CSV table of C-alpha atoms and ligand atoms in Angstrom, one decimal:
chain,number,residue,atom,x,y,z
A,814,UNK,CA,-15.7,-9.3,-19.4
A,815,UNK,CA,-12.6,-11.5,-19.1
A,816,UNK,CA,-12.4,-13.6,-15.7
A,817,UNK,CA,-9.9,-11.4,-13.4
A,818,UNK,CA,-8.2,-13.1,-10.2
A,819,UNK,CA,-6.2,-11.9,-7.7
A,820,UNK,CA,-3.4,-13.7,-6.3
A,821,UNK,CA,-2.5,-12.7,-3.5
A,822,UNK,CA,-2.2,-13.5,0.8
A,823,UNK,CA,-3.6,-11.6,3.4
A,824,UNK,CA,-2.4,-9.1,5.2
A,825,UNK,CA,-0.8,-7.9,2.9
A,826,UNK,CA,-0.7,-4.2,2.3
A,827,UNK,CA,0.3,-4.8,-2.0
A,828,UNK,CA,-2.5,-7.0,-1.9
A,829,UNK,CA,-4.9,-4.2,-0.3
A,830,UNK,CA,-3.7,-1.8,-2.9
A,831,UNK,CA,-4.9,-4.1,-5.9
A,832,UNK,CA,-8.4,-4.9,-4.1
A,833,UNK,CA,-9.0,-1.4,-2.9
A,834,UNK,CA,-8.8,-0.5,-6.8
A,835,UNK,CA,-10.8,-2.9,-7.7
A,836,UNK,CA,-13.5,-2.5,-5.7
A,837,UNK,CA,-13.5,1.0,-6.2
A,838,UNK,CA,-13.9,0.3,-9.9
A,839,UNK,CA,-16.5,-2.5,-9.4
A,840,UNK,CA,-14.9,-5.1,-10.8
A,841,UNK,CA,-15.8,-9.2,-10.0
A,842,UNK,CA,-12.9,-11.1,-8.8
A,843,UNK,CA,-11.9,-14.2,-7.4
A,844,UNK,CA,-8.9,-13.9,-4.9
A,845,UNK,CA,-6.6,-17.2,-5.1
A,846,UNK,CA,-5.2,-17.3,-1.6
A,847,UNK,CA,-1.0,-17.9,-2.0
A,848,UNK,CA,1.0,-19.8,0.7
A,849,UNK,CA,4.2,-17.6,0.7
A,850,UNK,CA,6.2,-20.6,2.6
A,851,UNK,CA,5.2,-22.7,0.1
A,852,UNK,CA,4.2,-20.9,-3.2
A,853,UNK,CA,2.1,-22.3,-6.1
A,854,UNK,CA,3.3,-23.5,-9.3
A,855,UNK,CA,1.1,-21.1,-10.6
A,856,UNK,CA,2.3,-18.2,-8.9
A,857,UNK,CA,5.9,-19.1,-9.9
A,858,UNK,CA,4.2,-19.3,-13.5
A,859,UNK,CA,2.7,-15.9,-13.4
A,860,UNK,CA,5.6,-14.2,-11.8
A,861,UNK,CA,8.6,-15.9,-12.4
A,862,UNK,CA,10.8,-12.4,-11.6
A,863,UNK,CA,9.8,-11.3,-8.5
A,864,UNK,CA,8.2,-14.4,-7.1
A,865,UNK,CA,6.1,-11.9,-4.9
A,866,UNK,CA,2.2,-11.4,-4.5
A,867,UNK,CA,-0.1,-9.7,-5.3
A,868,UNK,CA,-0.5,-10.6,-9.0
A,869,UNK,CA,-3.2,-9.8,-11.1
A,870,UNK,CA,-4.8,-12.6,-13.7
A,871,UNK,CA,-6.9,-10.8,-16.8
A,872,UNK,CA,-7.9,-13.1,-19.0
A,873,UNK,CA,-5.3,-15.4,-18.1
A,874,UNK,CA,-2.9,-13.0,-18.8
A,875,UNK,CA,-0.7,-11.9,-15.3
A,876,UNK,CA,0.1,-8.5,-14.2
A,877,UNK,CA,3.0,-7.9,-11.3
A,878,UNK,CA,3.5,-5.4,-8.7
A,879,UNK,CA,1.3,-3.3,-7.0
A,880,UNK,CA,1.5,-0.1,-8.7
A,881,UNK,CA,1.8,-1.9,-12.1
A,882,UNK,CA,-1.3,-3.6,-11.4
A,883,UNK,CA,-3.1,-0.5,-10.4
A,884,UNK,CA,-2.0,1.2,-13.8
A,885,UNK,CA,-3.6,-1.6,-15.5
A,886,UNK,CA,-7.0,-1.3,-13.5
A,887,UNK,CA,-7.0,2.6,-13.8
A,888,UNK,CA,-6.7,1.9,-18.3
A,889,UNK,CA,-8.6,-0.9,-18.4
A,890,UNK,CA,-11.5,0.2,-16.3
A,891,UNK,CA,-10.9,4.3,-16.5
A,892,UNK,CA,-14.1,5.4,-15.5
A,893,UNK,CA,-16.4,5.3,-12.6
A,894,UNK,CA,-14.6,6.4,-11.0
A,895,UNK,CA,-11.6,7.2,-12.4
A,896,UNK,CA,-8.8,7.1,-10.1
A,897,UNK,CA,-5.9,9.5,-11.7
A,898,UNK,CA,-6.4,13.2,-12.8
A,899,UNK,CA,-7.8,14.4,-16.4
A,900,UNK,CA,-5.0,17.1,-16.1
A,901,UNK,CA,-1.9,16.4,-17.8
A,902,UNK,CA,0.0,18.2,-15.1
A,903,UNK,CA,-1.7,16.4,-12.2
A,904,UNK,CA,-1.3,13.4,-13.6
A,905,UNK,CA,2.5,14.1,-13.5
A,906,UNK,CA,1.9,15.0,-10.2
A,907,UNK,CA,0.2,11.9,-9.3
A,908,UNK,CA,2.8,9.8,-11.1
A,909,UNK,CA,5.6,11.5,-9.1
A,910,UNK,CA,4.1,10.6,-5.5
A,911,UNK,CA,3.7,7.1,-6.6
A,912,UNK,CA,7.0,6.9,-7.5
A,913,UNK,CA,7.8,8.2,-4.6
A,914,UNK,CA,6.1,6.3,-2.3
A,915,UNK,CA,7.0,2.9,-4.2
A,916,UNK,CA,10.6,4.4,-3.7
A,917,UNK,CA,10.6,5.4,0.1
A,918,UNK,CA,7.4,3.6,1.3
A,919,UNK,CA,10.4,0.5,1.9
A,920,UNK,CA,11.2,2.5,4.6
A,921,UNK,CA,8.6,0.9,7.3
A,922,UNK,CA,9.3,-2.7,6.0
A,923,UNK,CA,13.4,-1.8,6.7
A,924,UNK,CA,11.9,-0.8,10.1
A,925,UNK,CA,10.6,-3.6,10.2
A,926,UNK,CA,12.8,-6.0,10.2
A,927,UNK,CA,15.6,-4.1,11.9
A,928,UNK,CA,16.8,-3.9,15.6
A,929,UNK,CA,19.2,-1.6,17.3
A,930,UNK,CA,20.9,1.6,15.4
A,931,UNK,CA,19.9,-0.1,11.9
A,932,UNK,CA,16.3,0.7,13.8
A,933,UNK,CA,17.1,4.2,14.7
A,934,UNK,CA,18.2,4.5,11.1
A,935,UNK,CA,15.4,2.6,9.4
A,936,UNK,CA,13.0,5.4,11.1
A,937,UNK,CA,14.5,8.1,10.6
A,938,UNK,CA,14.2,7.5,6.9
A,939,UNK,CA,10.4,6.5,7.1
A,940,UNK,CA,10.4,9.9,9.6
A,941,UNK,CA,12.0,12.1,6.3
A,942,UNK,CA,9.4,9.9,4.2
A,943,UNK,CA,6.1,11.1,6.1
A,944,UNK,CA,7.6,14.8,6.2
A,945,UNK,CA,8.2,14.8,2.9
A,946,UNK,CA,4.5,13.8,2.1
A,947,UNK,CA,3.1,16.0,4.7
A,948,UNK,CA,4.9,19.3,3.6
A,949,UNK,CA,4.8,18.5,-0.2
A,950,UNK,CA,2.3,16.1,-0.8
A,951,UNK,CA,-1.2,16.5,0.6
A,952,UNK,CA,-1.4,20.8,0.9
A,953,UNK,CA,-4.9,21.5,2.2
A,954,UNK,CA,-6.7,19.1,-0.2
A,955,UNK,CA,-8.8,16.3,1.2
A,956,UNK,CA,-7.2,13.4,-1.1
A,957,UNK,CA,-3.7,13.5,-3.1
A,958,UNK,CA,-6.1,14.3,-6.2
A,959,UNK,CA,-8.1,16.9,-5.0
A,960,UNK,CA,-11.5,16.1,-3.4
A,961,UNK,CA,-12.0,12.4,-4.8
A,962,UNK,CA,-9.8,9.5,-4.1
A,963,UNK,CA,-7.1,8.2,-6.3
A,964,UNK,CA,-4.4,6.0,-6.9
A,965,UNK,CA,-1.8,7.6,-4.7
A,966,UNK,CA,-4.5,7.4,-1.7
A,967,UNK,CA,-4.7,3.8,-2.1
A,968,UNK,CA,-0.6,3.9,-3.0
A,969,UNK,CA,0.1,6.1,0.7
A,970,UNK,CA,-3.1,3.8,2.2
A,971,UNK,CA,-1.0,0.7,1.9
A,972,UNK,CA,2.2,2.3,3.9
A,973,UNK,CA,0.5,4.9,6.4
A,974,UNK,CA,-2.1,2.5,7.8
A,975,UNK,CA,0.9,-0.6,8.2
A,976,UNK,CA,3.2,1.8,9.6
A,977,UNK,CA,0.4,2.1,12.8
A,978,UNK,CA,0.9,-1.4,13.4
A,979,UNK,CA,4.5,-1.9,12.5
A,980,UNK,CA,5.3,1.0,15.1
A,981,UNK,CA,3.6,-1.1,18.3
A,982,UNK,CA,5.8,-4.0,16.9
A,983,UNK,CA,8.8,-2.9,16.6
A,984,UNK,CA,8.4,0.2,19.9
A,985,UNK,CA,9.2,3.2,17.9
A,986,UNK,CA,6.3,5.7,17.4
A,987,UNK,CA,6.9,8.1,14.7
A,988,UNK,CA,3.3,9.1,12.7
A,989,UNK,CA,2.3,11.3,15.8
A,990,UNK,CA,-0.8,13.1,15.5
A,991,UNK,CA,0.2,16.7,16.3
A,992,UNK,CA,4.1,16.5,13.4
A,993,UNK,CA,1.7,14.8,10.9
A,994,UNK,CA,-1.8,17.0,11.5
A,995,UNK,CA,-2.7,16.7,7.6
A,996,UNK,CA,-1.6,13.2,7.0
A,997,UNK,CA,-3.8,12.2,10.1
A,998,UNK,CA,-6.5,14.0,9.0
A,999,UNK,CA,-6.3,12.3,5.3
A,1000,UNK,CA,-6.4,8.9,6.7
A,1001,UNK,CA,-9.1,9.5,8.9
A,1002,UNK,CA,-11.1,10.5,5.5
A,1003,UNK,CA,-9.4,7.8,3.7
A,1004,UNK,CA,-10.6,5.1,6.2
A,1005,UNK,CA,-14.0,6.6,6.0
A,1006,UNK,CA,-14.8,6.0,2.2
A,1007,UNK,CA,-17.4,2.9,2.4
A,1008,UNK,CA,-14.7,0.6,-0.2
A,1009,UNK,CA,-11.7,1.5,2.1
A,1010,UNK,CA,-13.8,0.9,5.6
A,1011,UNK,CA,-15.3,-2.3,4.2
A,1012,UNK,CA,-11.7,-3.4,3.1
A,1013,UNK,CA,-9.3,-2.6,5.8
A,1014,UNK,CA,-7.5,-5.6,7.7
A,1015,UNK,CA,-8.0,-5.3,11.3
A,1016,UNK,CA,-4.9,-3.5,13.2
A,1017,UNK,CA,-5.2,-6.0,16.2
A,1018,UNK,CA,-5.4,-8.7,14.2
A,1019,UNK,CA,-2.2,-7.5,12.2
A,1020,UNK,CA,-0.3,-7.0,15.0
A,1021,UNK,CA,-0.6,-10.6,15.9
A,1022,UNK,CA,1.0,-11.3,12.8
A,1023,UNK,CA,3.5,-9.4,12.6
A,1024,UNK,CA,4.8,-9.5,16.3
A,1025,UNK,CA,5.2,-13.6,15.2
A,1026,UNK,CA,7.0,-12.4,12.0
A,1027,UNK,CA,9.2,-10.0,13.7
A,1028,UNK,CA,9.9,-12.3,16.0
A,1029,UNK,CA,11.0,-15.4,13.3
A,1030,UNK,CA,13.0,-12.7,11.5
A,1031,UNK,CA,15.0,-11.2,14.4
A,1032,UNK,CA,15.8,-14.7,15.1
A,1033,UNK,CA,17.2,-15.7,12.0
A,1034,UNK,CA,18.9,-12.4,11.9
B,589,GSH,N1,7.1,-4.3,-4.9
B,589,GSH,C1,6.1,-5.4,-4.7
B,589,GSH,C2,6.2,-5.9,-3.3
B,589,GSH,C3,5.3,-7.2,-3.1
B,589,GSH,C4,5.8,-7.9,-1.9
B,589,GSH,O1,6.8,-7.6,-1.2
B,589,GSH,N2,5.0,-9.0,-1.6
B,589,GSH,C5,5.4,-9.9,-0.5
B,589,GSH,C6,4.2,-10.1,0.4
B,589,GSH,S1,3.8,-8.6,1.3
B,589,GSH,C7,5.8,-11.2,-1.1
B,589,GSH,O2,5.2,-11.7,-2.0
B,589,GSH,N3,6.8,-11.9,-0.5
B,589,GSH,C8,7.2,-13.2,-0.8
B,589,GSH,C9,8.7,-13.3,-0.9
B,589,GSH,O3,9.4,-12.3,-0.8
B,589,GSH,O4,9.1,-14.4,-1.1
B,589,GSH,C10,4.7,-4.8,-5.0
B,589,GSH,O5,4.5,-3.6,-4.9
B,589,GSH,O6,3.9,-5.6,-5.5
């Protein structure tokens, strides 16, 4: 099998969407740690567009964005276990809530970095967001898929469990347990598959980081 390497920089919730799919799928990897205040010439190499993490290396070919990257683990390694639906219709299903989520999931990082009435506006939008997913998206299944985890898990994964910690940052609580009863209850059974459990940042720890971050970017605001 080709050498695969994930570039990439921790915490970052992109990042945990390419090594939660990999893992899942069982596939060796050697993370290459990038300095975002001071990025690699290689990084610049492999995504000259974007400039962003994560990036995926396969066989020295790169791969960019998330959700691009997680397409390209899902065909090049489609079983065991297989992350989209067989069904051509859930499929489209699936396809449509990662769009959707790569679409509004921006929501949180708008919260984010925003103060004031731009804050009260930034939430509401991630507020619509998490409705939207909790009256359309989950129904009564146990993942997005049906009973086994799947791409738009780790895709909702990556915004639902960031948007606990950006919350305590920024002091506006929104993913309350008793509006969102299902998407609580799917990220409880998210967190709880072994991969996910064994590769979740810690929420403390995060907010650490991101209070400092907050703090550098209100300032420069
Ligand atoms: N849409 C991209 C977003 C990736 C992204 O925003 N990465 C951030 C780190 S969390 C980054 O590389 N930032 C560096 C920069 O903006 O200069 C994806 O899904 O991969």
């Amino acid at each position: 099998m080709a050498a695969v390497k994930l570039h990439g920089a921790l915490p970052s919730p992109f990042v945990y969407r390419a090594i939660w799919a990999l893992k899942l799928k069982g596939v060796p990897y050697e993370f290459v740690s990038e300095d975002l205040s001071n990025k690699s010439a290689l990084l610049l190499k492999y995504n000259p567009v974007h400039k962003k993490i994560p990036v995926l290396v396969h066989g020295g070919k790169p791969v960019c964005e998330s959700m691009v990257i997680l397409k390209y683990i899902e065909e090049t390694w489609p079983q065991n276990p297989s992350l989209m639906p067989n069904n051509p219709y859930d499929r489209a299903l699936a396809r449509f809530w990662i769009k959707f989520a790569e679409d509004k999931g921006v929501a949180i990082w708008k919260m984010f970095r925003s103060t004031g009435q731009e804050l009260q506006n930034t939430a509401k939008e991630a507020l619509e967001m998490l409705q939207n997913v909790e009256e359309h998206g989950l129904g009564e299944k146990k993942f997005f898929n049906g009973d086994n985890i799947g791409l738009v898990d780790l895709a909702f994964g990556s915004i639902v469990y960031w948007l606990q910690v950006i919350e305590d940052v920024v002091g506006v609580k929104i993913f309350v347990s008793h509006k969102f009863p299902r998407l609580h209850a799917w990220l409880e059974t998210f967190k709880q598959v072994p991969i996910i459990e064994e590769n979740l940042p810690n929420q403390n720890e995060m907010l650490v980081v991101f209070k400092r971050r907050r703090e550098q970017l209100v300032a420069s605001a």
